[in-house]
PDB file of C-alpha atoms in Angstrom:
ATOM      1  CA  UNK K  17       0.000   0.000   0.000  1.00  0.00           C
ATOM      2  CA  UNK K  18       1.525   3.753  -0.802  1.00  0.00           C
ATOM      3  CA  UNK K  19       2.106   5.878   2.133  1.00  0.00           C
ATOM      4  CA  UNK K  20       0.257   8.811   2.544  1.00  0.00           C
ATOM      5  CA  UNK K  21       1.927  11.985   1.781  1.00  0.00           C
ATOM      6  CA  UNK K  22       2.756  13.914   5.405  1.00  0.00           C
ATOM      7  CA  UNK K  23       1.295  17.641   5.795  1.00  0.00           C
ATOM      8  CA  UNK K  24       4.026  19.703   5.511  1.00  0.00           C
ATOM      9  CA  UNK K  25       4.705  21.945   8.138  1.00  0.00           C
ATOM     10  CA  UNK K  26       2.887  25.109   8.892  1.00  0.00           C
ATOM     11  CA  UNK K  27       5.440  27.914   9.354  1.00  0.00           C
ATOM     12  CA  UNK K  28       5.144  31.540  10.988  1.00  0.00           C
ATOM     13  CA  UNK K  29       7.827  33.405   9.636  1.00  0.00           C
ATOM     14  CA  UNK K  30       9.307  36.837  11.246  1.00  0.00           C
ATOM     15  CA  UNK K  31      12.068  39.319  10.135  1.00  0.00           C
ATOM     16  CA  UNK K  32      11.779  42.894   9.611  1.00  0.00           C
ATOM     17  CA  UNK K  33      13.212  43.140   6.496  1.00  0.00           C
ATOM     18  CA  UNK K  34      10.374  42.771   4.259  1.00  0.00           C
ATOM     19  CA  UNK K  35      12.376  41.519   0.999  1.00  0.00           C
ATOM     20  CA  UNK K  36      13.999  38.611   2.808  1.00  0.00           C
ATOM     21  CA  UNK K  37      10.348  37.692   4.047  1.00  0.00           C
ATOM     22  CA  UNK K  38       8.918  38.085   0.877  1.00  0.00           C
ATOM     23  CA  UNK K  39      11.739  36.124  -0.878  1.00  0.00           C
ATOM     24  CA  UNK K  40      11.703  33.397   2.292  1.00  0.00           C
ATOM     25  CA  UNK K  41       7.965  33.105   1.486  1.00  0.00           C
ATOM     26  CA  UNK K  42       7.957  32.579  -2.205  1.00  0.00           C
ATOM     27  CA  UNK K  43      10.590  29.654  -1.552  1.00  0.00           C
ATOM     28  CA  UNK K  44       8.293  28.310   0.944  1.00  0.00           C
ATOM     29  CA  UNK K  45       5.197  28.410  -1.641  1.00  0.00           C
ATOM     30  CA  UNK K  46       6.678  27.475  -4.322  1.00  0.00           C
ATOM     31  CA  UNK K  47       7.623  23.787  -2.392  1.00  0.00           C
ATOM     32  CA  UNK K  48       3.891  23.923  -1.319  1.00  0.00           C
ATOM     33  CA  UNK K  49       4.962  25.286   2.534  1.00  0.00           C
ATOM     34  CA  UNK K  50       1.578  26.832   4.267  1.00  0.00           C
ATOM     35  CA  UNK K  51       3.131  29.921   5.737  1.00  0.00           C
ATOM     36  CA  UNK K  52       2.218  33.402   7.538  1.00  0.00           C
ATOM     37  CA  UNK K  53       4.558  36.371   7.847  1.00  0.00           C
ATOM     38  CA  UNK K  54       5.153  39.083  10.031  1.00  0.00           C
ATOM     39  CA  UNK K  55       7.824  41.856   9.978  1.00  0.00           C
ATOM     40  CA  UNK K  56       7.223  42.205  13.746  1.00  0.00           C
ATOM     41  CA  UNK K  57       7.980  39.953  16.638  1.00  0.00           C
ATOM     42  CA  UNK K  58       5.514  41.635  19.000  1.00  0.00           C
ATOM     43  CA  UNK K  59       2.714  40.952  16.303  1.00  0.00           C
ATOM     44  CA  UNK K  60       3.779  37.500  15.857  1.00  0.00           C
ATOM     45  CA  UNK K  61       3.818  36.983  19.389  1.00  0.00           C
ATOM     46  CA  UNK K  62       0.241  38.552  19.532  1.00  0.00           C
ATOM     47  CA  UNK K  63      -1.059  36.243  16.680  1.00  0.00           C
ATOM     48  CA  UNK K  64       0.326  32.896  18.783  1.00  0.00           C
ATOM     49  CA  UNK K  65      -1.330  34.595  21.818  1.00  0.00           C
ATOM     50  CA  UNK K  66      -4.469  34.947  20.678  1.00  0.00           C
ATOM     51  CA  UNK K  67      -4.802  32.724  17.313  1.00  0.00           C
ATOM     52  CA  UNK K  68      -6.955  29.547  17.560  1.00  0.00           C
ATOM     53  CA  UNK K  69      -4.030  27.623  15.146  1.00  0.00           C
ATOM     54  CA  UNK K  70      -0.154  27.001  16.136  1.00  0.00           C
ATOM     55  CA  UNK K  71       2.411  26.071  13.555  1.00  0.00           C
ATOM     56  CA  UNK K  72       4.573  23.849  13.470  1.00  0.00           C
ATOM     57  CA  UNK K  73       7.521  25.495  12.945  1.00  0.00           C
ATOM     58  CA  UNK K  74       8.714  29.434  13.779  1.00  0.00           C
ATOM     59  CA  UNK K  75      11.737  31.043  11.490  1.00  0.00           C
ATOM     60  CA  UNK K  76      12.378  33.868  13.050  1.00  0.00           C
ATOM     61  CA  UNK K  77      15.357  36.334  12.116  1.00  0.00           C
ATOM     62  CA  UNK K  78      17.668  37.288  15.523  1.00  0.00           C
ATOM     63  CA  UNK K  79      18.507  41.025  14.816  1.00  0.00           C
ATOM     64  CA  UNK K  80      15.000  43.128  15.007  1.00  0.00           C
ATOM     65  CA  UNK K  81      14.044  46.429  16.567  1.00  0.00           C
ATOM     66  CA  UNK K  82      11.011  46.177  19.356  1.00  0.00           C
ATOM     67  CA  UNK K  83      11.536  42.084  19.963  1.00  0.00           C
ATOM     68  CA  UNK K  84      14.936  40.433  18.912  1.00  0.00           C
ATOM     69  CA  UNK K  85      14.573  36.917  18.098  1.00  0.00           C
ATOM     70  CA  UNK K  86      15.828  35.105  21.326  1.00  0.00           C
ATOM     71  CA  UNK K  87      13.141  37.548  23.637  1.00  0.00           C
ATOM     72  CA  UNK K  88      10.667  36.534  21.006  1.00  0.00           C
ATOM     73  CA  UNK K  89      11.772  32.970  21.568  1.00  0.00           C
ATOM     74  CA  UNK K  90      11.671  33.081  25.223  1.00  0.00           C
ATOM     75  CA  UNK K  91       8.304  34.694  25.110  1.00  0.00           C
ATOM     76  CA  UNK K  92       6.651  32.333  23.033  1.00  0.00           C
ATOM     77  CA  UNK K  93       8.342  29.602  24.954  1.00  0.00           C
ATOM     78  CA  UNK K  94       6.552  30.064  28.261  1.00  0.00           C
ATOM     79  CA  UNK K  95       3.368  30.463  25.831  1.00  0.00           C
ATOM     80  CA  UNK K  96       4.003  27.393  23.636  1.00  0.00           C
ATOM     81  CA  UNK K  97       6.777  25.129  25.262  1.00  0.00           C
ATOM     82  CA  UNK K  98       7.058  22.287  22.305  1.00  0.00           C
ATOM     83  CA  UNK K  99       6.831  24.785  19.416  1.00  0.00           C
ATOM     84  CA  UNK K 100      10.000  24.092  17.278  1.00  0.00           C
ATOM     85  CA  UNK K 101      12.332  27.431  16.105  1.00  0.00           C
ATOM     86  CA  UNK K 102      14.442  28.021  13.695  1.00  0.00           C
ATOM     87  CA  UNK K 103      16.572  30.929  13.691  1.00  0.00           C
ATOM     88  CA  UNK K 104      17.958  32.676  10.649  1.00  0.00           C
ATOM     89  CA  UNK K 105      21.061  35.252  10.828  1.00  0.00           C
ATOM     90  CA  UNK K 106      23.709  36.998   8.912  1.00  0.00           C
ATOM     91  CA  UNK K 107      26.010  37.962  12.173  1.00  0.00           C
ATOM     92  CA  UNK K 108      26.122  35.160  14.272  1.00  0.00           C
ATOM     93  CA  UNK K 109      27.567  37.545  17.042  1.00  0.00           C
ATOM     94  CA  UNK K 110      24.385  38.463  17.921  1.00  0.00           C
ATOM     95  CA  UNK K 111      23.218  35.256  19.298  1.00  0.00           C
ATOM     96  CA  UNK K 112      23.757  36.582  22.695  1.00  0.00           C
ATOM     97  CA  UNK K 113      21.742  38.895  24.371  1.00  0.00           C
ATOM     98  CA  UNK K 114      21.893  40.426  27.980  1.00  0.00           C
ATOM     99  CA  UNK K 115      19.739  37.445  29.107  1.00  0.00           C
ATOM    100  CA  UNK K 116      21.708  34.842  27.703  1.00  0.00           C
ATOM    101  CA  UNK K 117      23.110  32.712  24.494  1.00  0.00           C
ATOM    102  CA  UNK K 118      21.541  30.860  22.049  1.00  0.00           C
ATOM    103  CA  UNK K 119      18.581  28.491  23.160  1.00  0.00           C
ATOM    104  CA  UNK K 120      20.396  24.460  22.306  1.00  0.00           C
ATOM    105  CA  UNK K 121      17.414  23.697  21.561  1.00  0.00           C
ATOM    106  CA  UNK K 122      16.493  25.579  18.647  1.00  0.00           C
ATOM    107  CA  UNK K 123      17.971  25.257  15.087  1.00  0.00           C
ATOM    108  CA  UNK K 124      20.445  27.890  12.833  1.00  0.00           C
ATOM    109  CA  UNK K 125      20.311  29.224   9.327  1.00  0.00           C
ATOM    110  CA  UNK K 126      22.883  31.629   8.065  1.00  0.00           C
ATOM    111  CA  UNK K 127      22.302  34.130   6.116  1.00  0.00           C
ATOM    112  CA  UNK K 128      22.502  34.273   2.886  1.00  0.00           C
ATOM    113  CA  UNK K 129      20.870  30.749   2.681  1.00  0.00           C
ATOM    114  CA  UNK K 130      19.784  29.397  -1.061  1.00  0.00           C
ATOM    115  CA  UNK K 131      16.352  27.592  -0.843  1.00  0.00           C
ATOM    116  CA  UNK K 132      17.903  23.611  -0.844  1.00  0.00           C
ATOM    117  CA  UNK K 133      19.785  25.019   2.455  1.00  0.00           C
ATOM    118  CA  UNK K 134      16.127  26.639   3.806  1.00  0.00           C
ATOM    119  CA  UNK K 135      14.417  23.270   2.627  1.00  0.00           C
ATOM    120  CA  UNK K 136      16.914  20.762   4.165  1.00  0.00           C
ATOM    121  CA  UNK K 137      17.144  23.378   7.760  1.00  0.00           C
ATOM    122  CA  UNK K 138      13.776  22.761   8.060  1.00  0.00           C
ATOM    123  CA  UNK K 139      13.305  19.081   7.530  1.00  0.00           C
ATOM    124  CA  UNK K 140      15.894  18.779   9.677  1.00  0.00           C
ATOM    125  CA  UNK K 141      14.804  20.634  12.525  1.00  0.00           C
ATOM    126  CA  UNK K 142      11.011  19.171  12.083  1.00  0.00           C
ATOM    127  CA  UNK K 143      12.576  15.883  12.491  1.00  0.00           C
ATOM    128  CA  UNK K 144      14.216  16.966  16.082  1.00  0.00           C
ATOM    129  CA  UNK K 145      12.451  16.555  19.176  1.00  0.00           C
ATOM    130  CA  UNK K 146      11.654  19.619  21.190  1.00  0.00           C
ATOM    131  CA  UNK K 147      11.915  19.574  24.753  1.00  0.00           C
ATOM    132  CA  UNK K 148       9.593  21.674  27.292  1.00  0.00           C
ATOM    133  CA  UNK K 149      11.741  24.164  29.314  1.00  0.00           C
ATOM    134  CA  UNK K 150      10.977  21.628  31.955  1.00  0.00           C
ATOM    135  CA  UNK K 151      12.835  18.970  30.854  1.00  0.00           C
TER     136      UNK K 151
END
């Protein structure tokens, strides 16, 4: 009997640059990706809050004005403890921040990425378990 086809993952996508989410979008529709943007953290944040639907999978840029990735992440954590990130990020200096390093648990694109290196980061990191802040 042929297998099924899985879903692929719903992703919520956030950088402020608007180009790089545009282009990070079309790369994620054109390889049939369900996705939703936001140039803000703090509305992305507000959407997980108070949406009835969680992805599967956050990419979130690290360097952003209002939110930077890793409060964003920490945030959404204590909101949504198994939610799997991805971060993407051209300076990978910045992933400290006054309240700490880079979360072990969450995966890391560089910037630039092509789309096979978006595509694989991704199937990759949906295939990793997440584990609750508790554990």
């Amino acid at each position: 009997m042929a297998r099924i086809p899985d879903q692929p993952p719903k992703i919520l996508l956030v950088d402020d640059e608007p180009n790089m989410l545009h282009l990070t979008q079309r790369i994620l529709n054109r390889h049939g990706f369900p996705n939703e943007g936001f140039t803000s953290a703090v509305n992305a944040y507000e959407t997980l809050r108070t949406g009835d639907e969680t992805p599967d999978l956050v990419l979130s840029d690290v360097d952003m004005p209002e939110m930077n990735g890793l409060e964003f992440y920490r945030k959404v954590r204590h909101l949504k403890p198994h939610l799997r990130f991805l971060f993407v990020t051209g300076s990978p200096s910045q992933l400290h921040d006054s309240q700490g390093s880079f979360p072990r648990e969450a995966g890391l694109l560089l910037k630039p990425f092509t789309a096979e290196s978006l595509l694989r980061a991704i199937q990759v990191r949906m295939n990793q378990h997440t584990p609750s802040p508790e554990e």
